[in-house]
XYZ file of C-alpha atoms in Angstrom:
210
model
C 42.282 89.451 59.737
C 41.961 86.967 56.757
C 38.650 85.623 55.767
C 37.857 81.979 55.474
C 37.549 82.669 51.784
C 40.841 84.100 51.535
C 42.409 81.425 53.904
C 41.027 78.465 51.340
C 42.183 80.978 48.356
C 45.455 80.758 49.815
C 45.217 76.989 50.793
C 44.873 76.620 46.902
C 47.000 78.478 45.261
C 49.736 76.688 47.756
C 48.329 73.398 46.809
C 48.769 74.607 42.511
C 52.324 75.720 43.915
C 53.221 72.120 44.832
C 51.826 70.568 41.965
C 53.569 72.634 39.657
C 57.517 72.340 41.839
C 56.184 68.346 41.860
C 56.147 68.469 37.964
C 59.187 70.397 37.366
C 61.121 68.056 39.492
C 61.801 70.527 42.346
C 59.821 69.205 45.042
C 59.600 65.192 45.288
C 58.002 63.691 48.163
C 57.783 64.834 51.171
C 60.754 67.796 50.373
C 60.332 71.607 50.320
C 57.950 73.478 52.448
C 55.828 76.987 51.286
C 53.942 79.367 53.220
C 51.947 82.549 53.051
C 51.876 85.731 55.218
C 48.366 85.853 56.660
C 48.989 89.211 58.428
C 51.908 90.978 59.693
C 51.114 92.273 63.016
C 51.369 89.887 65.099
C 52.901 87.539 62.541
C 50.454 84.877 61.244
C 51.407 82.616 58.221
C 50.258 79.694 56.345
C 52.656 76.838 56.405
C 52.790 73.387 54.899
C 52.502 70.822 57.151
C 55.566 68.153 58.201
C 55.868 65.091 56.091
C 53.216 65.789 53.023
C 53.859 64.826 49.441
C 54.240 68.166 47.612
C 52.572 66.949 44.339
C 49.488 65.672 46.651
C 48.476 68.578 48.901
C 44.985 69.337 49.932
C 43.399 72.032 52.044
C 44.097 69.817 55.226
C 47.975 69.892 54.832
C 48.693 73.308 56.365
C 49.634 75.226 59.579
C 48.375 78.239 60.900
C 51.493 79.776 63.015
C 52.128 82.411 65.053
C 55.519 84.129 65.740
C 57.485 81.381 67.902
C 56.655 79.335 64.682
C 53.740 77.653 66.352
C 50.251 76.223 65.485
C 47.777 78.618 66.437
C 44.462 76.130 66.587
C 44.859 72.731 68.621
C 43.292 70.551 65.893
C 45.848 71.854 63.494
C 48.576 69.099 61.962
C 52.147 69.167 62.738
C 54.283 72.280 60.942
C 57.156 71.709 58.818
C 60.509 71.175 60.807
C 61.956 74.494 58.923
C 58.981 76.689 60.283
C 60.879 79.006 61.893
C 63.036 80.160 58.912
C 59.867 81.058 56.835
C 58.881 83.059 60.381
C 62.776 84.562 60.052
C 62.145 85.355 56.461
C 58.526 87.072 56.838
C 60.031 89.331 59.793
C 63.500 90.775 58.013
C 62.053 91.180 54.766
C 58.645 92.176 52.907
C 57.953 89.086 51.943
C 54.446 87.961 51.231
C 55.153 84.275 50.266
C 58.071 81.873 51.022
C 58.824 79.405 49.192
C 61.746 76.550 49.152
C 62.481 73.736 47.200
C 64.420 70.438 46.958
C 66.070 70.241 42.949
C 68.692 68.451 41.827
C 70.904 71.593 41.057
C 70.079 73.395 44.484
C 71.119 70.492 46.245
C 74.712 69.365 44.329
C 75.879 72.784 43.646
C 75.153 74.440 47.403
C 77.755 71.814 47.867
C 80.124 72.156 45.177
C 80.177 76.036 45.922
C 79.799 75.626 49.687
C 83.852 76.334 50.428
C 83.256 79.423 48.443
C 80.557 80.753 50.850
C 78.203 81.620 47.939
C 77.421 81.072 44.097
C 77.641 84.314 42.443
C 75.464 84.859 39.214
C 76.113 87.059 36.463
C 75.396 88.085 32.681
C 72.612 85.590 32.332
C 69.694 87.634 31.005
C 67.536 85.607 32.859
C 68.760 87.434 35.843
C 66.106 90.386 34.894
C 62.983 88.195 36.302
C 64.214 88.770 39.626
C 62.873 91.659 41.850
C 64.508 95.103 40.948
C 67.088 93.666 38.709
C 67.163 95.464 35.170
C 70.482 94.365 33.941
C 71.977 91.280 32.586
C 75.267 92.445 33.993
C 73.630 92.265 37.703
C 75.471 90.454 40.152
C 73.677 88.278 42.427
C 75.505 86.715 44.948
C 73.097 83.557 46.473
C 74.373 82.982 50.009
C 74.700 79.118 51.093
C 74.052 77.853 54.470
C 75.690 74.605 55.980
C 72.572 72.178 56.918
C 71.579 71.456 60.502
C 68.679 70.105 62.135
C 69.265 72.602 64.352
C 66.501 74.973 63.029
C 66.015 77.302 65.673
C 70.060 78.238 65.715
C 69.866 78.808 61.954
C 67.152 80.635 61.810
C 69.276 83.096 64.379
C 72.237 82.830 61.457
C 69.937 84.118 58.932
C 68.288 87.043 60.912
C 72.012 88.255 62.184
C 72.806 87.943 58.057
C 69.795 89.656 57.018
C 70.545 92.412 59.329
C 74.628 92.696 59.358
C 75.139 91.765 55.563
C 71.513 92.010 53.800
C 73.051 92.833 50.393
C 73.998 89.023 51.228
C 70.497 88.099 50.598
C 68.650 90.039 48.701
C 66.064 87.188 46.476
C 67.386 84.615 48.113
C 70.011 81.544 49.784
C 71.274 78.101 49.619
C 71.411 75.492 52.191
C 73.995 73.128 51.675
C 72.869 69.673 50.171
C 69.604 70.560 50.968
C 67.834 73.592 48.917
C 67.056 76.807 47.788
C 64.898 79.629 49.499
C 63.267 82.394 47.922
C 60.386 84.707 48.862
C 58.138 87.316 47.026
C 55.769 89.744 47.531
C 53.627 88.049 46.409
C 52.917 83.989 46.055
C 53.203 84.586 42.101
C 56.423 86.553 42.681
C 57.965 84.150 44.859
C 57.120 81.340 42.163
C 58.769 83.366 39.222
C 61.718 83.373 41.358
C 62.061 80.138 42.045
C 61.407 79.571 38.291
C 64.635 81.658 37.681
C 67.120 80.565 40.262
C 66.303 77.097 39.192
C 66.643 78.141 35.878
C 70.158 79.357 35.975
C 71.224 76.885 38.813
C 70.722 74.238 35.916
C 72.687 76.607 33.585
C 75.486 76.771 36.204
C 75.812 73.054 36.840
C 76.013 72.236 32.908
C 78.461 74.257 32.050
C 80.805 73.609 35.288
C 82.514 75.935 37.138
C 84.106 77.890 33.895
């Protein structure tokens, strides 16, 4: 059971995470949403709340959730829309923290690669600061979803990819003019790989498709 000291802990490292995405350009506004695994059985996470500017969160602007994605505590603001695929995340992998962003380069190439079904990424040395990767020659193929505000039918899409084609989604996936997901052991891990998927999304979308 998490502690009310560990709860605000996790409240503001979430609220450093937003800050930080704000900065870098990856989460303006109201975009992207984070969240935290509280405890695995039953399922509790941290989530940000709907409609808060990223750059501008406080300990007020998250969710406590439960499995079905929602609040747990009446007095509790209103989740973000996308709950239920950081619930889908937390149950098919061992995610600790998930985290997705809004950039530029998320958003134009998950549609310039969309027909393609997935950007594949290879013999960028950068590739290493992702989990388990120890090779530049690594081949990571990041999946991209077509958006929908149906939430609850793509959150089914991603558990029935997780669990027919999981070498589909191994550090994370793209949702078409939209965003990239990611997740992490840890919050810290999670941020380092958002940190390098934006990193070489950017070196993908300068160079063009060659």
């Amino acid at each position: 059971m998490t502690t009310p000291a560990e709860l605000i802990a996790c409240q503001d490292a979430l609220c450093d995470t937003g800050r930080m995405f704000h900065q870098r350009g990856w989460s303006l506004g109201t975009s992207s949403n984070y969240s935290v695994v509280l405890q695995q059985q039953p399922l509790q996470l941290l989530v940000t709340a709907s409609g808060k500017h990223k750059g501008r969160l406080t300990r007020n602007d998250f969710v406590q959730v439960g499995a079905d994605g929602k609040p747990l505590y009446e007095d509790q603001p209103k989740s973000s829309a996308e709950t239920l695929l950081h619930v889908a995340i937390a149950q098919e992998t061992t995610a600790g923290a998930i985290l997705h962003t809004h950039s530029v380069w998320a958003t134009v190439l998950s549609e310039q690669f969309f027909t393609e079904g997935a950007i594949s990424i290879t013999d960028y040395e950068m590739l290493k600061g992702l989990d388990d990767v120890t090779t530049h020659q690594h081949l990571e193929h990041l999946s991209i979803f077509d958006n929908t505000q149906d939430i609850a039918q793509l959150a089914t899409d991603l558990r029935d990819r997780f669990q027919q084609q999981p070498e589909q989604l191994t550090h994370g996936f793209l949702i078409r003019q939209h965003g990239l997901y990611t997740w992490g052991e840890t919050l810290d891990d999670a941020q380092r790989q958002i940190e390098v998927f934006e990193f070489l999304l950017e070196c993908i979308g300068r160079r063009g498709h060659s």
